[in-house]
Coordinates of C-alpha atoms in Angstrom, one line a residue:
X126 CA 119.2 43.9 203.0
X127 CA 119.6 43.6 199.4
X128 CA 116.5 44.0 197.1
X129 CA 116.8 40.4 195.8
X130 CA 116.7 39.3 199.8
X131 CA 114.1 41.6 200.3
X132 CA 112.0 40.3 197.7
X133 CA 112.5 36.9 198.8
X134 CA 111.5 37.8 202.3
X135 CA 108.3 39.2 201.0
X136 CA 107.3 36.5 198.7
X137 CA 107.4 34.0 201.6
X138 CA 104.0 33.2 203.4
X139 CA 105.5 33.2 207.0
X140 CA 107.3 36.5 206.4
X141 CA 104.0 38.2 205.0
X142 CA 102.3 37.0 208.2
X143 CA 105.1 38.2 210.3
X144 CA 104.9 41.6 208.7
X145 CA 101.1 41.8 209.0
X146 CA 101.7 40.9 212.5
X147 CA 104.0 43.9 212.9
X148 CA 101.8 46.5 211.4
X149 CA 99.0 45.3 213.6
X150 CA 101.1 45.8 216.3
X151 CA 101.9 49.6 215.3
X152 CA 98.0 49.8 214.9
X153 CA 97.4 48.8 218.2
X154 CA 100.1 51.1 219.4
X155 CA 98.6 54.0 217.9
X156 CA 95.0 53.3 219.6
X157 CA 96.9 53.0 223.1
X158 CA 98.5 56.3 222.5
X159 CA 95.5 58.4 221.1
X160 CA 92.6 56.9 223.1
X161 CA 93.7 58.9 226.3
X162 CA 93.6 62.2 223.9
X163 CA 90.2 64.0 224.1
X164 CA 90.2 65.8 220.5
X165 CA 88.6 65.2 217.6
X166 CA 91.7 64.5 215.4
X167 CA 92.8 61.8 218.2
X168 CA 89.4 60.1 217.7
X169 CA 89.8 60.1 213.9
X170 CA 93.3 58.3 214.4
X171 CA 91.9 55.8 216.8
X172 CA 89.0 54.9 214.3
X173 CA 91.5 54.6 211.6
X174 CA 93.9 52.7 213.5
X175 CA 91.1 50.0 214.6
X176 CA 90.0 49.5 211.0
X177 CA 93.7 49.1 210.1
X178 CA 94.2 46.7 213.0
X179 CA 91.0 44.8 212.0
X180 CA 92.1 44.3 208.5
X181 CA 95.6 43.5 209.2
X182 CA 94.3 40.9 211.5
X183 CA 92.0 39.5 209.1
X184 CA 94.9 39.4 206.6
X185 CA 96.8 37.2 208.8
X186 CA 94.0 34.5 209.3
X187 CA 94.2 34.1 205.5
X188 CA 97.9 32.9 205.9
X189 CA 96.8 30.4 208.8
X190 CA 93.6 28.7 207.3
X191 CA 95.5 25.4 206.7
X192 CA 98.2 25.5 209.6
X193 CA 96.0 23.5 211.8
X194 CA 97.0 20.4 209.6
X195 CA 100.5 20.8 210.3
X196 CA 100.0 21.2 214.0
X197 CA 97.7 18.0 213.8
X198 CA 100.5 16.1 212.2
X199 CA 103.2 17.0 214.9
X200 CA 101.1 16.2 217.5
X201 CA 100.3 12.9 215.9
X202 CA 104.3 12.2 215.3
X203 CA 104.9 13.3 218.9
X204 CA 102.1 11.0 220.3
X205 CA 103.2 8.0 218.1
X206 CA 106.9 8.6 219.4
X207 CA 105.8 8.9 222.6
X208 CA 106.7 5.3 223.9
X209 CA 110.0 5.1 222.0
X210 CA 111.3 8.3 223.3
X211 CA 110.2 8.4 226.9
X212 CA 112.8 6.9 229.4
X213 CA 111.5 8.6 232.8
X214 CA 108.9 10.1 234.2
X215 CA 110.3 13.6 233.6
X216 CA 110.5 12.9 230.0
X217 CA 107.0 11.8 229.8
X218 CA 105.7 14.9 231.3
X219 CA 107.6 16.9 228.9
X220 CA 106.5 14.7 226.0
X221 CA 102.9 15.3 227.2
X222 CA 103.3 19.2 227.4
X223 CA 104.6 19.0 223.9
X224 CA 101.7 17.0 222.7
X225 CA 99.4 19.1 224.3
X226 CA 101.1 22.4 222.9
X227 CA 100.8 21.3 219.4
X228 CA 96.9 19.8 219.8
X229 CA 95.8 22.9 221.5
X230 CA 97.6 25.2 218.8
X231 CA 96.0 23.1 216.2
X232 CA 92.7 23.4 217.6
X233 CA 93.2 27.3 218.1
X234 CA 93.8 27.5 214.2
X235 CA 91.1 25.3 213.3
X236 CA 88.1 26.9 215.5
X237 CA 89.7 30.1 214.0
X238 CA 89.5 29.0 210.4
X239 CA 85.8 28.0 210.8
X240 CA 84.8 31.7 211.8
X241 CA 86.6 33.4 208.9
X242 CA 83.3 33.6 207.0
X243 CA 81.7 35.4 210.0
X244 CA 84.9 37.7 210.2
X245 CA 84.7 38.7 206.7
X246 CA 81.1 39.6 207.1
X247 CA 79.6 37.5 204.3
X248 CA 77.3 35.6 206.7
X249 CA 77.1 36.0 210.2
X250 CA 76.2 33.1 212.6
X251 CA 75.0 32.6 216.2
X252 CA 77.8 30.3 216.9
X253 CA 80.8 32.0 215.7
X254 CA 81.3 34.4 218.7
X255 CA 81.4 31.3 220.8
X256 CA 83.9 29.4 218.6
X257 CA 86.0 32.5 218.8
X258 CA 86.2 32.8 222.4
X259 CA 87.1 28.8 222.5
X260 CA 89.7 29.5 219.9
X261 CA 91.4 32.0 222.3
X262 CA 91.1 29.7 225.2
X263 CA 92.9 27.1 223.2
X264 CA 95.6 29.6 222.2
X265 CA 96.1 30.5 225.7
X266 CA 96.5 26.8 226.8
X267 CA 99.2 26.2 224.0
X268 CA 101.1 29.5 224.9
X269 CA 101.0 28.1 228.5
X270 CA 102.3 24.8 227.6
X271 CA 105.0 26.5 225.3
X272 CA 106.2 28.8 228.2
X273 CA 106.9 25.7 230.8
X274 CA 108.8 23.9 228.0
X275 CA 111.0 27.0 227.3
X276 CA 111.6 27.6 231.0
X277 CA 112.5 24.1 231.4
X278 CA 114.9 24.4 228.4
X279 CA 116.5 27.2 230.0
X280 CA 117.1 25.6 233.1
X281 CA 118.8 22.8 231.5
X282 CA 120.8 25.0 229.2
X283 CA 121.9 26.9 232.1
X284 CA 123.0 23.9 234.1
X285 CA 124.8 22.9 230.8
X286 CA 126.6 26.2 230.5
X287 CA 127.7 25.9 234.1
X288 CA 128.9 22.4 233.8
X289 CA 131.0 23.5 230.4
X290 CA 132.5 26.4 232.2
X291 CA 133.7 24.3 235.1
X292 CA 135.0 21.6 232.4
X293 CA 136.6 24.6 230.4
X294 CA 138.6 25.7 233.4
X295 CA 139.8 22.2 234.1
X296 CA 141.1 21.7 230.5
X297 CA 142.8 24.9 230.5
X298 CA 144.5 24.0 233.4
X299 CA 145.4 20.5 232.2
X300 CA 146.5 22.1 228.9
X301 CA 148.9 24.6 230.9
X302 CA 150.4 21.7 233.0
X303 CA 150.9 19.5 229.6
X304 CA 152.7 22.5 227.9
X305 CA 154.8 23.1 230.9
X306 CA 155.9 19.4 231.1
X307 CA 156.5 19.2 227.5
X308 CA 160.0 18.8 226.0
X309 CA 161.7 20.1 222.8
X310 CA 162.7 17.5 220.0
X311 CA 166.1 17.6 218.8
X312 CA 167.1 19.4 215.7
X313 CA 167.1 16.6 213.5
X314 CA 163.6 15.7 214.2
X315 CA 162.4 18.9 213.6
X316 CA 164.2 19.2 210.1
X317 CA 162.6 15.6 209.3
X318 CA 159.2 17.1 210.3
X319 CA 159.6 20.0 208.3
X320 CA 160.3 18.0 205.2
X321 CA 156.9 16.0 205.7
X322 CA 153.8 17.9 205.2
X323 CA 152.2 18.9 208.1
X324 CA 149.0 16.9 209.3
X325 CA 145.5 18.6 209.9
X326 CA 145.8 19.8 213.4
X327 CA 143.3 18.2 215.6
X328 CA 141.0 20.0 218.1
X329 CA 142.2 20.5 221.4
X330 CA 139.9 19.6 224.5
X331 CA 140.0 23.3 225.1
X332 CA 138.9 24.3 221.8
X333 CA 135.9 21.5 221.9
X334 CA 134.7 22.8 225.3
X335 CA 135.0 26.6 224.0
X336 CA 132.8 25.8 221.0
X337 CA 130.5 23.5 223.1
X338 CA 130.0 26.8 225.3
X339 CA 129.5 29.0 222.7
X340 CA 126.8 26.8 221.1
X341 CA 124.9 26.4 224.3
X342 CA 125.1 30.4 224.9
X343 CA 123.5 30.8 221.4
X344 CA 120.8 28.3 222.2
X345 CA 120.2 30.1 225.5
X346 CA 119.9 33.3 223.8
X347 CA 117.3 31.7 221.3
X348 CA 115.1 30.2 223.9
X349 CA 115.3 33.7 225.5
X350 CA 113.9 35.4 222.6
X351 CA 111.4 32.9 222.0
X352 CA 110.0 33.3 225.6
X353 CA 110.0 37.3 225.3
X354 CA 108.7 37.1 221.7

């Protein structure tokens, strides 16, 4: 990564939020490692790591204050387009899960934003702990809907890969048979074809199937990363 790419990355709000998430994860890992060590130095490391984790988590919330608006707009668009896109009962369930995912995520971000004053320690409110618990509940519901949708996408992508592999094998057999049954043109035809500019070669069925299979596998890897990350 060049210096310019690093600068662009660190000037992006989403990139900064992910960087803080990584640092928060390191702080949590440090707490998990040194919490079982019964020494004074380990206790100091745990205290420092706990303070860092708290501040990293608070810093991430600054970048998410108005993110609930984006989630609300996405859920509203999905709800508005629900009737036009749904053609079966299965698609209706998937559309409902998608709407629920963005709705729950928006509610999580909204309730979290409401309690940021309490998290800063400016003013303590009696209802802030309750709102924080409810925000975590909305976050869990959103994650659950997202996992279900991702698993379904993985299932359909796997079936697509199997179908493309079968079609690719059939296309290779057909191309092999066509090549063995083809005849060569006479010398005159070859000379005339050499004088003319060669046309742009078209993609063969085998190449199209290979490209579609490669694209489906990339989609599968992306879905797996989303599910594991």
